[in-house]
PDB file of C-alpha atoms in Angstrom:
ATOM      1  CA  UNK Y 185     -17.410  -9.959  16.136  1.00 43.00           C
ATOM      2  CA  UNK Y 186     -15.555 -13.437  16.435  1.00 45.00           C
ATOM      3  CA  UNK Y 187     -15.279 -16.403  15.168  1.00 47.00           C
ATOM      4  CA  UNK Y 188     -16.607 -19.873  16.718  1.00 51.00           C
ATOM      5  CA  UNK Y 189     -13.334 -20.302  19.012  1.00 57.00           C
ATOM      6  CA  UNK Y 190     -14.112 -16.488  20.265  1.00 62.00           C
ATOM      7  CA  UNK Y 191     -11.290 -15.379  18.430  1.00 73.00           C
ATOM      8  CA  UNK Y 192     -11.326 -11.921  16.156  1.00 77.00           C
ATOM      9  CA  UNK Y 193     -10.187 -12.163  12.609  1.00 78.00           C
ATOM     10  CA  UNK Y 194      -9.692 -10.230   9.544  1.00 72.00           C
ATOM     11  CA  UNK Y 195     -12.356 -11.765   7.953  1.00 74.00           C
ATOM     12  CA  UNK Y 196     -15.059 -11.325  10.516  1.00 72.00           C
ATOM     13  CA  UNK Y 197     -13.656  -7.428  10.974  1.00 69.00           C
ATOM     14  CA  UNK Y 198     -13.710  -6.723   7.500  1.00 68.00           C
ATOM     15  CA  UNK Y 199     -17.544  -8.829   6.432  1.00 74.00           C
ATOM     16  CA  UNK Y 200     -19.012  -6.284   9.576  1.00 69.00           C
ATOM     17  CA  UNK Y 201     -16.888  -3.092   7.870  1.00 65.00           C
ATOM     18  CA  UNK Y 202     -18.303  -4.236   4.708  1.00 73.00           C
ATOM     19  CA  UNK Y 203     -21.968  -3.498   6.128  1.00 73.00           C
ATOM     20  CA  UNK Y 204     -21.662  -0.493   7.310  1.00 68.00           C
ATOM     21  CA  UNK Y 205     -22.893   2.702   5.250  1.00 70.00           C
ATOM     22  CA  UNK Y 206     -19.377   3.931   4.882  1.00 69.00           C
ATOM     23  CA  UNK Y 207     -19.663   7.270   2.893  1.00 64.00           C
ATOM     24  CA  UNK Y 208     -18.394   7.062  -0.866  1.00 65.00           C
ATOM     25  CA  UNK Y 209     -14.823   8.329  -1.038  1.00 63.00           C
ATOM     26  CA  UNK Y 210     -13.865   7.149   2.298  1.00 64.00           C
ATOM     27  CA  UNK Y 211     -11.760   3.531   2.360  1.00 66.00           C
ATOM     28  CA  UNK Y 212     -10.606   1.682   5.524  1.00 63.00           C
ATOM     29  CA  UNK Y 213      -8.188  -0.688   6.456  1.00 63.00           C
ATOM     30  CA  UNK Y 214      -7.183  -2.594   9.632  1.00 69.00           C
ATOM     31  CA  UNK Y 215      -3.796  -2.188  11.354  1.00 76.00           C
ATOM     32  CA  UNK Y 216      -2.501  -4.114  14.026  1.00 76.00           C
ATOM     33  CA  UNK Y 217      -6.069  -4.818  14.552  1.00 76.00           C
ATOM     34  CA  UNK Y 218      -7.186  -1.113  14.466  1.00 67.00           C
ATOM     35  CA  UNK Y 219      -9.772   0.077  11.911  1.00 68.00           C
ATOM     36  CA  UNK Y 220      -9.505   3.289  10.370  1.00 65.00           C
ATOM     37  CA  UNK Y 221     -11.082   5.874   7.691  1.00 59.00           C
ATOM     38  CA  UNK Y 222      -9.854   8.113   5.453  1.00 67.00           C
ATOM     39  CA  UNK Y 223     -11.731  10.064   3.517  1.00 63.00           C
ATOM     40  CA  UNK Y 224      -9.554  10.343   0.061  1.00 64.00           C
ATOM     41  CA  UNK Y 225      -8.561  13.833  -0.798  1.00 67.00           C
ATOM     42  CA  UNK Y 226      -8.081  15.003  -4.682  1.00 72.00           C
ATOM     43  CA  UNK Y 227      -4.336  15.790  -4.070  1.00 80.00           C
ATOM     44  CA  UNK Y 228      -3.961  12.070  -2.798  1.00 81.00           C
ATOM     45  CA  UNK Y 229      -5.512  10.700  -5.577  1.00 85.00           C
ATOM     46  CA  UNK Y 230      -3.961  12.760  -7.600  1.00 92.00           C
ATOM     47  CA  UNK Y 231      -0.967  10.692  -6.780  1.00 95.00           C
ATOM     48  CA  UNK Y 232      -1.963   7.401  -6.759  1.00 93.00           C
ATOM     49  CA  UNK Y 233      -3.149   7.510 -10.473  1.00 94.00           C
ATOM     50  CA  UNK Y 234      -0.314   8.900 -11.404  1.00 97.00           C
ATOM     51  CA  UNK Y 235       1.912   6.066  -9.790  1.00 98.00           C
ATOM     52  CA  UNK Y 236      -0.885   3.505 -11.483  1.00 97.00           C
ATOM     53  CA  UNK Y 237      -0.996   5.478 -15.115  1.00 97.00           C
ATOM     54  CA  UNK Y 238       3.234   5.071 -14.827  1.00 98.00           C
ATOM     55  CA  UNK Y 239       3.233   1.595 -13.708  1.00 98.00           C
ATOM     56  CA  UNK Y 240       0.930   1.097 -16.432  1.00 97.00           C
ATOM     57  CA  UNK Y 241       3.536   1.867 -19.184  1.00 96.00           C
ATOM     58  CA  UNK Y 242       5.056  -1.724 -18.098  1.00 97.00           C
ATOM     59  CA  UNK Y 243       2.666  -3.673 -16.057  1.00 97.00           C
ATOM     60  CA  UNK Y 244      -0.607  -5.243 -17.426  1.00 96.00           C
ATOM     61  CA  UNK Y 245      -3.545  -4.228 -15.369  1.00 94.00           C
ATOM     62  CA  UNK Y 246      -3.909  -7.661 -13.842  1.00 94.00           C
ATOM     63  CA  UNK Y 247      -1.003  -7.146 -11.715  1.00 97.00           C
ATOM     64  CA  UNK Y 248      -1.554  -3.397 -10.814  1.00 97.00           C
ATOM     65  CA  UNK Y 249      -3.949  -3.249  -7.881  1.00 96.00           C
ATOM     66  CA  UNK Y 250      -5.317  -0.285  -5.909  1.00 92.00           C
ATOM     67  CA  UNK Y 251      -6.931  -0.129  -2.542  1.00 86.00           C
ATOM     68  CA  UNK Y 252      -7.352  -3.827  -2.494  1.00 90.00           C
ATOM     69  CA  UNK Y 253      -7.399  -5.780   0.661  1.00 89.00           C
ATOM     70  CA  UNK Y 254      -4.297  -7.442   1.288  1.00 93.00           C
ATOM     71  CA  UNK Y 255      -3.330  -9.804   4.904  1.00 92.00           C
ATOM     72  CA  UNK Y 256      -0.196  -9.314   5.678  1.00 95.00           C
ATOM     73  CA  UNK Y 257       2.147 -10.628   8.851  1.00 94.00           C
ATOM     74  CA  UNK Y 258       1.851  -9.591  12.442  1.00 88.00           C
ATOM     75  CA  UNK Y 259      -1.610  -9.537  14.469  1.00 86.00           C
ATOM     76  CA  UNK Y 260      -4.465  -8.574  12.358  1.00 86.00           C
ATOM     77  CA  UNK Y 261      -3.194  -6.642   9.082  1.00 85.00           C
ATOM     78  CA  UNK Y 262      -5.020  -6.267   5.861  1.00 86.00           C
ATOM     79  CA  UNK Y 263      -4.116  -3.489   4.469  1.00 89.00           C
ATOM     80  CA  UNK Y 264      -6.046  -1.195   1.488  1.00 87.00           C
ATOM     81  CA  UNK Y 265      -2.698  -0.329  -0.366  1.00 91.00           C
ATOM     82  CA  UNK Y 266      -2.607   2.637  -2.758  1.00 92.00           C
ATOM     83  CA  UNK Y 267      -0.967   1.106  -4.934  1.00 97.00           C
ATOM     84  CA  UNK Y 268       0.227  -2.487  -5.672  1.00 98.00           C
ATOM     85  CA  UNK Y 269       2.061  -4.170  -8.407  1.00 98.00           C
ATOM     86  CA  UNK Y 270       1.419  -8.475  -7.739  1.00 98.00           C
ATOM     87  CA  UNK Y 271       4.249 -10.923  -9.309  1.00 97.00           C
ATOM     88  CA  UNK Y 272       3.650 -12.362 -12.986  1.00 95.00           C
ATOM     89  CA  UNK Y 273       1.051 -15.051 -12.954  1.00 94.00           C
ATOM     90  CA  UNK Y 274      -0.396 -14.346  -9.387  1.00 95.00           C
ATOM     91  CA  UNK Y 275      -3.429 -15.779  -8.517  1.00 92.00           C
ATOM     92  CA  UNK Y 276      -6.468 -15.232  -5.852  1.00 92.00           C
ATOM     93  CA  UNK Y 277      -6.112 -17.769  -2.908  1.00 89.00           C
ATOM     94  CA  UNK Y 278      -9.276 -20.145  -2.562  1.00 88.00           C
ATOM     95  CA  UNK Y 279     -10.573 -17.633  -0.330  1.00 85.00           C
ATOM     96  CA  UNK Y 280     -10.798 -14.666  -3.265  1.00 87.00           C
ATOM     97  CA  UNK Y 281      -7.902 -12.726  -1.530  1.00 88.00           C
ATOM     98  CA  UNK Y 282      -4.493 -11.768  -2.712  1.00 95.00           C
ATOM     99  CA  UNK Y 283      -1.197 -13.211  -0.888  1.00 96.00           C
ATOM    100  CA  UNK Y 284       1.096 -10.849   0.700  1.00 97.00           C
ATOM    101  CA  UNK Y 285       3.863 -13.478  -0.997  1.00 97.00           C
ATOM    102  CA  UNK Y 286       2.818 -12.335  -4.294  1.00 98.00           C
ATOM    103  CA  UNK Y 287       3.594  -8.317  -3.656  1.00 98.00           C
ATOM    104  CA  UNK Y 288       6.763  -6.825  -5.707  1.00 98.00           C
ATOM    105  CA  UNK Y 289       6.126  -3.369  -5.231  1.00 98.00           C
ATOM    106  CA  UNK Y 290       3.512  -0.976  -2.664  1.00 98.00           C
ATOM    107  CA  UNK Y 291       3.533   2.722  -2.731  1.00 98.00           C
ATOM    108  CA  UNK Y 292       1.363   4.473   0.058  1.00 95.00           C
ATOM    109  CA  UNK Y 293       0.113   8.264  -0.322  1.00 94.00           C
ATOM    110  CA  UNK Y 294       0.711   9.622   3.325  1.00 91.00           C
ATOM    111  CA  UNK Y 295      -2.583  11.368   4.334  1.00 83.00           C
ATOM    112  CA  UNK Y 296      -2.320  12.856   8.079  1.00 81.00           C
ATOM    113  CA  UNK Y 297      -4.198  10.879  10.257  1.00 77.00           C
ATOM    114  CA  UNK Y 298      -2.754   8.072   8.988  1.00 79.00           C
ATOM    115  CA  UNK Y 299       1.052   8.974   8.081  1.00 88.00           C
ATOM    116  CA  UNK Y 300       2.513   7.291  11.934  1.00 87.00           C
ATOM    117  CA  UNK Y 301       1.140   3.968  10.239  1.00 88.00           C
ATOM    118  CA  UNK Y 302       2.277   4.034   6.369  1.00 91.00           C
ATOM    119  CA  UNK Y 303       6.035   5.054   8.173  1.00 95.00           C
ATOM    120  CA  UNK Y 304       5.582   2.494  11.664  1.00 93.00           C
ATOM    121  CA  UNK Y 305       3.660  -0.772  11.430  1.00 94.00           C
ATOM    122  CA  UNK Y 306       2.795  -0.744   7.650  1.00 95.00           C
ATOM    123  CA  UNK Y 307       6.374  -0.781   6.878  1.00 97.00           C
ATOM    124  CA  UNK Y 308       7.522  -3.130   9.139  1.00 96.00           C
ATOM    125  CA  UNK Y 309       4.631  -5.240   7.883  1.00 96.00           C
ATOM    126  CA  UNK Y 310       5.400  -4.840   4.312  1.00 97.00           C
ATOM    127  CA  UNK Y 311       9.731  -5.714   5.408  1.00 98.00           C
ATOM    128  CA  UNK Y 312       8.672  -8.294   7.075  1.00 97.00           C
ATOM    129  CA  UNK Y 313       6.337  -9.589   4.123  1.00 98.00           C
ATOM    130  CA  UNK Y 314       9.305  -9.303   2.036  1.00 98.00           C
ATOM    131  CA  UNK Y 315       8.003  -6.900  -0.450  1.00 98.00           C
ATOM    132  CA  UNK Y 316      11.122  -5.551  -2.050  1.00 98.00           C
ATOM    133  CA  UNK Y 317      10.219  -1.870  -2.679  1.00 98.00           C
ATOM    134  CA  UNK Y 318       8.060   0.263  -0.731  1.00 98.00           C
ATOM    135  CA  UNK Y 319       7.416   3.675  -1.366  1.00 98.00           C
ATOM    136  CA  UNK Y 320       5.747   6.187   0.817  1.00 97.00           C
ATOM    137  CA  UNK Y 321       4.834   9.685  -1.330  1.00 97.00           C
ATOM    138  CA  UNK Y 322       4.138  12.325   1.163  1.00 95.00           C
ATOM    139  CA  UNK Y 323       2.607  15.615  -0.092  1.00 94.00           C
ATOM    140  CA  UNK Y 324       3.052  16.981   3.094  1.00 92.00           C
ATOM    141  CA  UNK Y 325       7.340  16.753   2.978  1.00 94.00           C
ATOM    142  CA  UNK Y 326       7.006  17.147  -0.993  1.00 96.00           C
ATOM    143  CA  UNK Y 327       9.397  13.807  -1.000  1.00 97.00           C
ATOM    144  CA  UNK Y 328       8.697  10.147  -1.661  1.00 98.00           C
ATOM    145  CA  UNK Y 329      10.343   7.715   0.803  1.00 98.00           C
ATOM    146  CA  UNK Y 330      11.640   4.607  -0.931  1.00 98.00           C
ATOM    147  CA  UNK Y 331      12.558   1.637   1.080  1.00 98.00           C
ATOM    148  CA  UNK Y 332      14.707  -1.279  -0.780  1.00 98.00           C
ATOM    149  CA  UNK Y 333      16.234  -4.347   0.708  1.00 98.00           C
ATOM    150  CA  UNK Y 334      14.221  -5.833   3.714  1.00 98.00           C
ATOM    151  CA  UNK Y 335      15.540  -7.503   6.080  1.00 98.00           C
ATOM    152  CA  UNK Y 336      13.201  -8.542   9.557  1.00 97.00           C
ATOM    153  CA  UNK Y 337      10.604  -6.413  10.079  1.00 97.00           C
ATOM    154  CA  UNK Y 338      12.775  -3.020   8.185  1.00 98.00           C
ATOM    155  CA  UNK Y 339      14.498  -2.049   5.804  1.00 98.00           C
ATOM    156  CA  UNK Y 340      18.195  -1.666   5.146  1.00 98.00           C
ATOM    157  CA  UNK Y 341      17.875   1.260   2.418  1.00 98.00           C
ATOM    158  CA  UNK Y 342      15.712   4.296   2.233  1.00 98.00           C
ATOM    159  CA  UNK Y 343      16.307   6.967  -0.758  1.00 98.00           C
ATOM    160  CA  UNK Y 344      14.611  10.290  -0.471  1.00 98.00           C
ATOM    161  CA  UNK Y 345      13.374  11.792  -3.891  1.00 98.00           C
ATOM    162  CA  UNK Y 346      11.890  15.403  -3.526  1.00 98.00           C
ATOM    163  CA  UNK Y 347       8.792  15.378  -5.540  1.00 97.00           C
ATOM    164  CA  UNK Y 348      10.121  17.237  -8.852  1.00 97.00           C
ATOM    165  CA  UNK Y 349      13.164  14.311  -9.193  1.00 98.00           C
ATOM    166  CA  UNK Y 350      12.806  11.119 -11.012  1.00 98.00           C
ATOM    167  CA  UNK Y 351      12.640   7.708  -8.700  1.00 98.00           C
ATOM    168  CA  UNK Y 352      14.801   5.719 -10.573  1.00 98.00           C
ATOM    169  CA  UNK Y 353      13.600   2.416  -9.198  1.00 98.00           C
ATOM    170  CA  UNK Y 354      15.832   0.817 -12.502  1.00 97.00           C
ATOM    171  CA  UNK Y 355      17.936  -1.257 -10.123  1.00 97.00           C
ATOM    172  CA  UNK Y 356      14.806  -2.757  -8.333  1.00 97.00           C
ATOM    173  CA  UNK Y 357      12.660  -5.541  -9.470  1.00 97.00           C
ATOM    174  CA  UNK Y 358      10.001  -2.814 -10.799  1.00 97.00           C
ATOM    175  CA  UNK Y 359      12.441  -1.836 -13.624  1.00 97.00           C
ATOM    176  CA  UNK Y 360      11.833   1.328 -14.093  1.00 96.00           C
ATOM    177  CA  UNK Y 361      11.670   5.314 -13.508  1.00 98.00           C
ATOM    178  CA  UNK Y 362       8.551   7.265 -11.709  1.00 98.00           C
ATOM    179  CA  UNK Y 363       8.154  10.560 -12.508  1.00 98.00           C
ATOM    180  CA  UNK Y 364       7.341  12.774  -9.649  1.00 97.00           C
ATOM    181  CA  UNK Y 365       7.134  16.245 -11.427  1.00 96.00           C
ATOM    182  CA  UNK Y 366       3.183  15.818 -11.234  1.00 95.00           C
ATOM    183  CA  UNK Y 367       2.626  15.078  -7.339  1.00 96.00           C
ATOM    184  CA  UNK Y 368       0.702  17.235  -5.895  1.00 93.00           C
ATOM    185  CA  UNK Y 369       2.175  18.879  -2.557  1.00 90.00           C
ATOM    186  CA  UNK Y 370      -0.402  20.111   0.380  1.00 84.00           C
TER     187      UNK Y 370
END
């Protein structure tokens, strides 16, 4: 599983995920060079449509993306994000891929497995990448997480909402208020 120089990449790791006979349902990402599964349950779903369906109200479906592989910095990150809103007239690099510089706006369902990622090395990938809102819903706390303002690889304001409240992410370069009255809770 390397390249030419012997070194391991994205690209190789995700071309030999890509032939495995990973069961429907299930997606898989790479973090900090780690692969992992996770089968998608109905309450996380749940969520993330109703984050895309709101999103939706604004954004044209060309910049809305969902579980789509995304590099971003630090040693061998390409994230599936949940959800992802891309900046107006982002385009697919030569290689077909998206560029982490092009990302206004992720939102990550926690599922359990994988919540010590979405709150540790995702983040400080995605403060690091610059993305200027990130917001973790976890049905397991019944709150979303949202994290404004990064700065190195954090960042410098986090807002809880319990699920119930609006997320008035007005003052925030997505413009606008998420309803959370219809996440789910587990």
């Amino acid at each position: 599983m390397t390249e030419e120089g012997g070194e391991l990449t994205l690209d190789v790791m995700f071309e030999c995920l890509e032939k495995l006979p990973i069961p429907e349902g299930t997606r898989f990402e790479i973090v900090e060079g780690n692969i992992f599964f996770s089968p998608q349950r109905e309450s996380h779903s749940e969520v993330i449509m109703d984050i895309v369906e709101q999103l939706r109200t604004k954004y044209p479906r060309k910049r809305v993306k969902s579980d789509v592989r995304i590099d971003y910095p630090g040693h061998l990150n390409g994230f599936a994000t949940d959800v992802t809103v891309m900046t107006e007239g982002a385009e697919k690099t030569e290689g077909g891929g998206w560029r982490h510089q092009d990302v206004v706006f992720v939102a990550e369902v926690i599922s359990k497995g994988t919540a010590v990622n979405d709150y540790g090395p995702k983040k400080a990938a995605y403060a690091l990448a610059e993305v200027p809102v990130y917001v973790i819903a976890d049905p397991y706390q019944g709150r979303c997480h949202v994290y404004t303002h990064p700065k190195g690889d954090d960042y410098t304001t986090e807002t809880k909402v319990a699920f119930g409240d609006d997320m008035d992410l007005t003052g925030t370069v997505v413009g606008l208020t998420l309803t959370t009255d219809e996440f789910p809770c587990d």
